[in-house]
Amino acid sequence: MSESLSTLIERLSGPASQGRFGRLRRGIEKEGLRVDADGRIAQTPHPAELGSKLTHPHVTTDYSEALLEYITPVYSRPEDALAFLADLHRFSYRRLDNEFIWPASMPARLDGNESIPIADYGRSNVGRMKHVYRKGLDVRYGRIMQAIAGVHYNVSLPDDFWSLLKSLDGDEQASMQDFRSSRYFDLIRNFRRHSWLLLYLFGASPAVDRSFLPDGRVPEGLQPHGEQTLVSPYATSLRMSDLGYQNKVQEQLKICFNSLSNYVNTLRHAISTPWPDYGALGVKGDGEDDWRQLNANILQIENEYYSDIRPKRVARHDETPSQALEARGVEYIEVRCLDLDPFDPLGFDATRSRFVDTFLMWCLLSESPWITDEECEHLDDNRRLVVSRGRDPELRLDHHGRKRSIADWGHEIFAELREVATLLDRLEEGAPHAEALAELTPWLDDPSLTPSGRLLHRLETQGEEFVDAIMAMAREQAERLRNEPIGPARSALFDQLVDTSHQQQGDIEAAESESFADFLADYFERARESRALTPLRAAGGQS
């Protein structure tokens, strides 16, 4: 362990034992395709019995009408977030009739691009914008990769922790907002240096149904398994590989998260700069309301930028995500590289949560110099190697010019993580963070224990097709979740939110007066504005 990390942990341990700062806070966003009884993507609309996907705070859709997305509130205990997530599944299964929630990241059986229905959010301008944005993703990248699902894990640290850390750092000149944002970017850079470890441990997508590749092309590295399945023998996460969320145009942005201003300005450039290939696709068709995409720029909106981690802040109604960051700093970070674990009914569990919390705190407390362009390329190479060959015993990653195995480097990281876990466990009853590390440590030496290893082992030993294996898990999980009770207060809340969300969508649509074209023009004009605080505004004066 570096001397600076060891010293900082020691200085934080006393205040932690004294209760001078609170626990990390986290919320979970979990996606899952609705499928029919044959394991095919559902063609039915989002069930009205689940509420309005435009306005419901906890049940919505991602790209597709069939891609459910569950959003928990923010909790200081992972078990509370997971309990809420479980209740969302139980609530849904009581209203899904003969449909199931697909528990894997790589999609169910598809029937070409058109078999993936684009989510429709109603007649309001904000609803139409969400729909047209998704149409733009279709014309740019196709719908098939948009049927992939995952877990997004949102984490923040409490205000009293930031005050203590700022004091320990001796940083008296920076404002608390700037200090917090700068340190969150420290965390993000270290996350990018070491996210390969999460991909190895939690990647769960080494196989895919042949319908995911409708042109019949089989990329290098994939091998036939049975009649309908393709597997990559050493892969951890095909979801995070070139088959998944990758975009060659976005690679030119070169975002390595060295500062908030660089991040914001790069995204603002991308949503304002036309891209010829997208222009050739056309923004509108012949009809007045026939929109193909929101615009022909590198990014239609900021959310189109794909990354395994993002700095975030809850935006107000008149802000883009970047403007919210610019105006009030980073509020939390969003981890986006986590596959669904098909063996778990929720796709995620408390052990993962405690480990990711420990990992993120380690990323924050460790030294984190800026990332050079050369280092950025090495990090991308390590990431690509792990997603495609992470369980290969011959694999070696680049670590400051040295070639190291995952086990060797991983054990070195785990040794430091144990010290961070001890710090976090001072805030807990028992030692849940240390126990999470102990449970996962054997995975470093035995890749068969990882979710990707377990799934591939099941396919190989039982001779199952990918869709058949995942569908069997979906049926088992559905039976369990349908029969588990929901507390009366939680059940009443969900019933109320169904009615309230439909009423809210109706109110928004009834109040609409502006044309969609004018709405978009106004949105993108405001999106180009800087919301950075000037010295006068920061001091509370008139801008």
Coordinates of C-alpha atoms in Angstrom, one line a residue, residues 87-536:
D87 CA -40.5 -5.3 -4.3
L88 CA -40.5 -3.6 -7.8
H89 CA -40.0 -7.1 -9.3
R90 CA -42.7 -8.6 -7.2
F91 CA -45.1 -5.8 -8.0
S92 CA -44.4 -6.2 -11.7
Y93 CA -44.8 -9.9 -11.8
R94 CA -48.3 -9.6 -10.4
R95 CA -49.2 -7.6 -13.5
L96 CA -47.2 -9.2 -16.3
D97 CA -49.6 -12.0 -17.1
N98 CA -47.6 -14.6 -19.2
E99 CA -44.5 -12.5 -19.7
F100 CA -41.1 -12.8 -17.9
I101 CA -38.2 -10.5 -17.0
W102 CA -35.1 -11.7 -18.9
P103 CA -32.3 -12.0 -16.3
A104 CA -29.3 -11.8 -18.6
S105 CA -27.5 -8.8 -20.1
M106 CA -27.4 -10.1 -23.6
P107 CA -30.9 -10.2 -25.1
A108 CA -33.5 -12.8 -25.6
R109 CA -34.3 -14.2 -29.1
L110 CA -34.8 -11.4 -31.6
D111 CA -36.3 -11.4 -35.1
G112 CA -34.2 -8.7 -36.7
N113 CA -34.0 -4.9 -36.1
E114 CA -37.7 -4.3 -36.3
S115 CA -38.5 -6.8 -33.6
I116 CA -37.3 -4.4 -31.0
P117 CA -40.1 -1.8 -30.5
I118 CA -38.9 1.7 -29.7
A119 CA -40.3 3.1 -26.5
D120 CA -43.2 5.6 -26.9
Y121 CA -43.6 8.2 -24.2
G122 CA -46.8 9.9 -25.4
R123 CA -47.8 13.2 -27.0
S124 CA -46.0 15.7 -24.9
N125 CA -43.0 17.5 -26.3
V126 CA -40.7 15.9 -23.6
G127 CA -42.2 12.5 -24.4
R128 CA -41.7 13.0 -28.1
M129 CA -38.1 14.1 -27.6
K130 CA -37.4 10.9 -25.7
H131 CA -39.0 8.9 -28.5
V132 CA -37.2 10.7 -31.4
Y133 CA -33.9 10.4 -29.5
R134 CA -34.3 6.6 -29.6
K135 CA -35.2 6.7 -33.2
G136 CA -31.9 8.5 -33.7
L137 CA -30.1 5.7 -31.9
D138 CA -31.8 3.3 -34.3
V139 CA -30.7 5.1 -37.5
R140 CA -27.2 5.6 -36.1
Y141 CA -26.4 2.2 -34.5
G142 CA -29.4 0.0 -35.0
R143 CA -31.8 -1.3 -32.4
I144 CA -30.2 -4.6 -31.6
M145 CA -27.4 -3.3 -29.4
Q146 CA -30.1 -1.2 -27.6
A147 CA -31.7 -4.5 -26.4
I148 CA -28.7 -5.1 -24.1
A149 CA -29.4 -4.7 -20.3
G150 CA -27.3 -3.9 -17.3
V151 CA -27.1 -2.4 -13.8
H152 CA -26.3 1.2 -13.1
Y153 CA -25.0 1.8 -9.6
N154 CA -25.2 5.4 -8.3
V155 CA -23.0 6.3 -5.3
S156 CA -22.4 9.5 -3.3
L157 CA -20.5 10.3 -0.1
P158 CA -22.1 12.3 2.7
D159 CA -21.4 16.0 3.2
D160 CA -19.7 15.5 6.6
F161 CA -17.2 13.2 4.9
W162 CA -16.3 15.8 2.3
S163 CA -15.8 18.4 5.0
L164 CA -13.5 16.1 6.9
L165 CA -11.5 15.1 3.8
K166 CA -11.1 18.7 2.8
S167 CA -9.8 19.5 6.2
L168 CA -7.4 16.6 6.1
D169 CA -6.2 17.6 2.7
G170 CA -5.4 21.1 4.0
D171 CA -7.2 22.6 1.0
E172 CA -8.4 25.9 2.4
Q173 CA -8.7 27.9 -0.9
A174 CA -11.0 25.8 -3.0
S175 CA -14.7 26.0 -2.4
M176 CA -16.4 22.9 -1.1
Q177 CA -18.2 22.5 -4.5
D178 CA -14.9 22.6 -6.5
F179 CA -13.1 20.4 -4.0
R180 CA -15.8 17.8 -4.1
S181 CA -16.0 17.8 -7.9
S182 CA -12.2 17.6 -8.2
R183 CA -12.0 14.6 -5.8
Y184 CA -14.9 12.8 -7.6
F185 CA -12.8 13.2 -10.8
D186 CA -9.9 11.7 -9.0
L187 CA -12.1 8.7 -8.2
I188 CA -13.3 8.5 -11.8
R189 CA -9.7 8.4 -13.2
N190 CA -8.7 5.6 -10.8
F191 CA -11.9 3.8 -11.7
R192 CA -10.9 3.9 -15.3
R193 CA -7.5 2.6 -14.5
H194 CA -8.8 -0.4 -12.7
S195 CA -12.4 -1.0 -14.0
W196 CA -11.0 -4.2 -15.6
L197 CA -11.3 -5.8 -12.2
L198 CA -15.1 -5.2 -12.0
L199 CA -15.4 -6.6 -15.6
Y200 CA -13.5 -9.7 -14.6
L201 CA -15.4 -10.2 -11.3
F202 CA -18.9 -9.3 -12.4
G203 CA -19.0 -9.8 -16.2
A204 CA -21.8 -12.3 -16.9
S205 CA -22.2 -12.3 -20.6
P206 CA -19.9 -14.8 -22.4
A207 CA -22.6 -16.1 -24.7
V208 CA -25.2 -14.8 -27.0
D209 CA -28.1 -16.0 -29.2
R210 CA -27.4 -16.1 -32.9
S211 CA -30.3 -13.8 -33.5
F212 CA -28.2 -11.0 -32.0
L213 CA -26.2 -11.2 -35.3
P214 CA -29.0 -11.2 -37.9
D215 CA -26.6 -10.9 -40.9
G216 CA -25.1 -14.2 -40.0
R217 CA -21.6 -12.7 -39.5
V218 CA -19.7 -14.4 -36.6
P219 CA -17.1 -12.0 -35.2
E220 CA -13.6 -13.4 -34.4
G221 CA -13.5 -15.0 -31.0
L222 CA -17.0 -16.4 -31.0
Q223 CA -17.6 -20.1 -31.4
P224 CA -20.8 -22.2 -32.1
H225 CA -22.4 -23.9 -29.2
G226 CA -25.4 -26.0 -30.2
E227 CA -27.6 -24.6 -33.1
Q228 CA -28.5 -21.2 -31.8
T229 CA -25.8 -20.1 -29.4
L230 CA -22.4 -18.4 -29.9
V231 CA -19.9 -18.4 -27.0
S232 CA -16.5 -16.7 -26.4
P233 CA -14.6 -19.3 -24.3
Y234 CA -12.7 -16.8 -22.1
A235 CA -14.9 -13.7 -22.4
T236 CA -16.3 -12.0 -19.3
S237 CA -18.7 -9.4 -20.7
L238 CA -19.7 -9.4 -24.4
R239 CA -22.0 -6.6 -23.3
M240 CA -19.0 -4.3 -22.8
S241 CA -17.2 -5.6 -25.9
D242 CA -17.3 -4.4 -29.5
L243 CA -20.6 -6.3 -29.8
G244 CA -22.2 -4.0 -27.2
Y245 CA -22.1 -0.3 -26.5
Q246 CA -19.3 0.8 -28.7
N247 CA -19.2 3.8 -31.0
K248 CA -16.3 4.6 -33.3
V249 CA -17.4 8.2 -33.8
Q250 CA -17.4 8.9 -30.1
E251 CA -13.8 7.6 -29.8
Q252 CA -12.6 10.9 -31.2
L253 CA -13.9 12.7 -28.1
K254 CA -11.0 11.4 -26.0
I255 CA -12.7 12.0 -22.6
C256 CA -10.3 10.8 -19.9
F257 CA -11.9 12.7 -17.1
N258 CA -9.1 15.0 -16.1
S259 CA -11.3 17.9 -15.0
L260 CA -14.9 18.9 -14.8
S261 CA -14.5 21.8 -17.3
N262 CA -12.8 19.5 -19.9
Y263 CA -15.6 16.9 -19.5
V264 CA -18.4 19.5 -19.8
N265 CA -16.8 21.4 -22.7
T266 CA -16.1 18.2 -24.6
L267 CA -19.7 17.1 -24.3
R268 CA -21.0 20.5 -25.3
H269 CA -18.8 20.5 -28.4
A270 CA -20.1 17.0 -29.3
I271 CA -23.8 18.1 -29.0
S272 CA -23.1 21.2 -31.1
T273 CA -20.9 19.8 -33.9
P274 CA -22.4 18.2 -37.0
W275 CA -21.2 14.8 -38.2
P276 CA -21.4 14.3 -42.0
D277 CA -22.5 10.6 -41.8
Y278 CA -25.3 11.5 -39.5
G279 CA -26.3 14.4 -41.7
A280 CA -26.6 12.1 -44.6
L281 CA -29.1 10.0 -42.7
G282 CA -31.4 13.1 -42.5
V283 CA -32.9 14.7 -39.5
K284 CA -36.5 14.7 -40.8
G285 CA -38.5 12.8 -43.4
D286 CA -41.1 14.2 -45.7
G287 CA -43.8 14.8 -43.2
E288 CA -43.9 17.6 -40.7
D289 CA -43.8 15.3 -37.8
D290 CA -41.5 12.6 -39.3
W291 CA -38.4 13.0 -37.2
R292 CA -35.6 10.5 -37.7
Q293 CA -33.2 11.9 -35.1
L294 CA -33.0 15.0 -32.9
N295 CA -30.1 16.5 -34.9
A296 CA -27.1 15.4 -37.0
N297 CA -24.4 16.2 -34.4
I298 CA -21.8 13.9 -32.9
L299 CA -24.2 13.4 -30.0
Q300 CA -27.9 14.1 -30.2
I301 CA -27.9 14.8 -26.5
E302 CA -25.3 14.2 -23.7
N303 CA -26.8 10.8 -22.7
E304 CA -25.7 9.3 -26.0
Y305 CA -22.1 9.4 -24.8
Y306 CA -21.2 5.8 -23.7
S307 CA -18.9 5.4 -20.7
D308 CA -18.4 2.9 -18.0
I309 CA -18.6 5.6 -15.4
R310 CA -20.2 9.1 -15.3
P311 CA -20.1 12.1 -13.0
K312 CA -23.7 13.1 -12.3
R313 CA -26.0 15.7 -10.6
V314 CA -29.7 15.8 -10.5
A315 CA -30.7 18.4 -13.2
R316 CA -33.4 21.0 -12.8
H317 CA -36.1 21.3 -15.4
D318 CA -34.2 23.9 -17.4
E319 CA -30.8 22.3 -17.4
T320 CA -28.9 19.6 -19.3
P321 CA -26.9 17.1 -17.2
S322 CA -23.7 19.0 -18.0
Q323 CA -25.2 22.4 -17.1
A324 CA -26.2 20.9 -13.7
L325 CA -22.6 19.7 -13.2
E326 CA -21.2 23.1 -14.3
A327 CA -23.5 25.1 -12.0
R328 CA -23.4 23.0 -8.8
G329 CA -20.7 20.5 -9.2
V330 CA -20.6 16.7 -9.1
E331 CA -23.2 15.2 -6.7
Y332 CA -22.7 11.5 -7.3
I333 CA -21.1 9.0 -9.7
E334 CA -22.8 6.4 -11.9
V335 CA -21.1 3.1 -12.4
R336 CA -22.3 1.6 -15.7
C337 CA -20.1 -1.5 -16.4
L338 CA -22.0 -4.0 -14.3
D339 CA -23.7 -6.9 -16.1
L340 CA -26.9 -8.5 -14.8
D341 CA -26.1 -11.7 -12.9
P342 CA -28.6 -14.2 -14.4
F343 CA -28.2 -16.5 -11.3
D344 CA -29.6 -13.7 -9.1
P345 CA -33.3 -12.7 -9.3
L346 CA -32.4 -9.1 -9.0
G347 CA -29.3 -9.2 -11.2
F348 CA -27.3 -7.7 -8.3
D349 CA -26.7 -8.5 -4.6
A350 CA -25.4 -7.0 -1.4
T351 CA -21.9 -8.6 -1.8
R352 CA -21.5 -6.8 -5.1
S353 CA -22.7 -3.6 -3.6
R354 CA -20.3 -3.7 -0.7
F355 CA -17.4 -4.6 -2.9
V356 CA -18.2 -1.8 -5.4
D357 CA -18.5 0.7 -2.5
T358 CA -15.1 -0.4 -1.2
F359 CA -13.6 -0.2 -4.7
L360 CA -14.9 3.3 -5.2
M361 CA -13.7 4.5 -1.9
W362 CA -10.2 3.1 -2.7
C363 CA -10.3 4.9 -6.0
L364 CA -11.1 8.1 -4.2
L365 CA -8.5 7.8 -1.5
S366 CA -5.6 6.6 -3.7
E367 CA -3.4 9.1 -5.6
S368 CA -4.8 9.8 -9.0
P369 CA -2.7 11.8 -11.4
W370 CA -4.2 13.1 -14.6
I371 CA -4.4 10.5 -17.5
T372 CA -2.2 11.2 -20.5
D373 CA -3.3 10.2 -24.0
E374 CA -0.9 7.3 -24.0
E375 CA -2.2 6.0 -20.7
C376 CA -5.7 6.4 -21.9
E377 CA -4.9 4.0 -24.8
H378 CA -3.4 1.5 -22.4
L379 CA -6.5 1.6 -20.2
D380 CA -8.7 1.0 -23.2
D381 CA -6.5 -1.9 -24.2
N382 CA -6.7 -3.5 -20.8
R383 CA -10.5 -3.1 -20.8
R384 CA -10.8 -4.7 -24.2
L385 CA -8.6 -7.6 -23.2
V386 CA -10.6 -8.4 -20.1
V387 CA -14.0 -8.3 -21.7
S388 CA -12.9 -10.7 -24.4
R389 CA -10.3 -12.9 -22.7
G390 CA -10.6 -12.2 -18.9
R391 CA -10.7 -15.8 -17.9
D392 CA -7.7 -16.8 -20.1
P393 CA -4.9 -18.0 -17.8
E394 CA -2.4 -16.7 -20.4
L395 CA -3.8 -13.1 -20.4
R396 CA -1.5 -10.3 -19.3
L397 CA -2.4 -6.7 -18.7
D398 CA -0.3 -3.6 -19.0
H399 CA 0.6 -2.0 -15.7
H400 CA 3.0 0.9 -16.2
G401 CA 4.9 -1.1 -18.8
R402 CA 4.8 -4.4 -16.9
K403 CA 2.8 -7.4 -18.0
R404 CA 0.8 -8.8 -15.1
S405 CA -1.8 -11.5 -14.7
I406 CA -5.2 -10.6 -13.4
A407 CA -4.6 -12.8 -10.3
D408 CA -1.3 -11.1 -9.5
W409 CA -2.5 -7.6 -9.9
G410 CA -5.9 -8.4 -8.5
H411 CA -4.4 -9.7 -5.2
E412 CA -2.3 -6.6 -4.9
I413 CA -5.4 -4.4 -5.2
F414 CA -7.4 -6.6 -2.8
A415 CA -4.7 -6.1 -0.2
E416 CA -5.3 -2.4 -0.3
L417 CA -9.1 -2.9 -0.5
R418 CA -9.0 -4.8 2.7
E419 CA -7.7 -1.7 4.5
V420 CA -10.4 0.4 3.0
A421 CA -13.0 -2.2 3.9
T422 CA -11.8 -2.0 7.5
L423 CA -12.4 1.8 7.4
L424 CA -15.9 1.4 6.0
D425 CA -16.8 -1.3 8.5
R426 CA -16.1 1.1 11.4
L427 CA -19.4 2.7 10.3
E428 CA -21.3 -0.7 10.4
E429 CA -22.4 -3.4 12.7
G430 CA -20.2 -6.4 11.9
A431 CA -17.8 -6.4 8.9
P432 CA -19.9 -6.5 5.7
H433 CA -17.3 -4.9 3.5
A434 CA -14.5 -7.2 4.7
E435 CA -16.8 -10.2 4.3
A436 CA -17.6 -9.2 0.7
L437 CA -13.9 -9.1 -0.1
A438 CA -13.4 -12.5 1.5
E439 CA -16.2 -14.0 -0.5
L440 CA -14.7 -12.7 -3.8
T441 CA -11.0 -13.3 -3.2
P442 CA -11.1 -16.9 -4.4
W443 CA -12.5 -15.7 -7.8
L444 CA -9.1 -14.1 -8.6
D445 CA -7.4 -17.5 -8.8
D446 CA -10.4 -19.5 -10.1
P447 CA -12.2 -17.9 -13.0
S448 CA -14.8 -20.6 -13.0
L449 CA -16.3 -19.0 -9.8
T450 CA -17.2 -15.8 -11.7
P451 CA -20.7 -15.3 -13.2
S452 CA -19.3 -15.6 -16.7
G453 CA -17.5 -18.8 -15.8
R454 CA -20.6 -20.3 -14.1
L455 CA -22.8 -19.5 -17.1
L456 CA -20.4 -21.0 -19.6
H457 CA -20.0 -24.1 -17.4
R458 CA -23.8 -24.6 -17.3
L459 CA -24.1 -24.3 -21.0
E460 CA -21.2 -26.7 -21.6
T461 CA -22.1 -29.3 -19.0
Q462 CA -25.8 -29.4 -19.6
G463 CA -25.7 -28.9 -23.4
E464 CA -28.2 -26.0 -23.2
E465 CA -28.7 -23.3 -25.7
F466 CA -28.2 -19.8 -24.2
V467 CA -31.9 -18.8 -24.6
D468 CA -33.1 -22.1 -23.1
A469 CA -30.8 -21.7 -20.1
I470 CA -31.7 -18.1 -19.3
M471 CA -35.4 -18.8 -19.9
A472 CA -35.3 -21.6 -17.4
M473 CA -33.8 -19.2 -14.9
A474 CA -36.4 -16.6 -15.7
R475 CA -39.2 -19.1 -15.0
E476 CA -37.7 -20.1 -11.7
Q477 CA -37.2 -16.5 -10.6
A478 CA -40.7 -15.5 -11.7
E479 CA -42.3 -18.2 -9.7
R480 CA -40.3 -17.2 -6.6
L481 CA -41.0 -13.5 -7.0
R482 CA -44.7 -13.9 -7.7
N483 CA -45.1 -15.9 -4.5
E484 CA -43.1 -13.6 -2.2
P485 CA -45.2 -11.0 -0.3
I486 CA -45.0 -7.3 -0.6
G487 CA -45.5 -5.2 2.6
P488 CA -48.9 -3.5 2.7
A489 CA -47.4 0.0 2.9
R490 CA -45.1 -0.6 -0.1
S491 CA -47.9 -2.2 -2.1
A492 CA -50.2 0.8 -1.4
L493 CA -47.4 3.1 -2.5
F494 CA -46.9 1.3 -5.8
D495 CA -50.6 1.3 -6.5
Q496 CA -50.8 5.0 -5.8
L497 CA -47.8 5.7 -8.1
V498 CA -49.5 3.9 -11.0
D499 CA -52.5 6.3 -10.8
T500 CA -50.5 9.4 -10.0
S501 CA -48.0 8.8 -12.9
H502 CA -50.8 8.4 -15.4
Q503 CA -52.5 11.6 -14.1
Q504 CA -49.1 13.5 -14.3
Q505 CA -48.6 12.4 -17.9
G506 CA -52.1 13.5 -18.8
D507 CA -51.5 16.9 -17.1
I508 CA -48.3 17.4 -19.0
E509 CA -49.9 16.6 -22.4
A510 CA -53.0 18.8 -21.7
A511 CA -50.8 21.8 -20.8
E512 CA -48.8 21.6 -24.1
S513 CA -48.9 24.6 -26.4
E514 CA -45.5 24.9 -28.0
S515 CA -44.8 23.1 -31.3
F516 CA -42.3 20.2 -31.1
A517 CA -39.9 22.0 -33.5
D518 CA -39.9 25.1 -31.4
F519 CA -39.5 23.0 -28.2
L520 CA -36.4 21.4 -29.7
A521 CA -34.9 24.6 -30.9
D522 CA -35.3 26.2 -27.5
Y523 CA -33.8 23.1 -25.8
F524 CA -30.7 23.1 -27.9
E525 CA -30.2 26.8 -27.7
R526 CA -30.2 26.6 -23.9
A527 CA -28.0 23.5 -24.0
R528 CA -25.2 25.4 -25.7
E529 CA -25.2 28.0 -22.8
S530 CA -22.5 27.8 -20.2
R531 CA -23.8 27.6 -16.6
A532 CA -20.4 27.9 -15.0
L533 CA -20.4 30.3 -12.0
T534 CA -18.7 33.6 -12.6
P535 CA -16.9 35.1 -9.5
L536 CA -19.8 37.5 -9.1

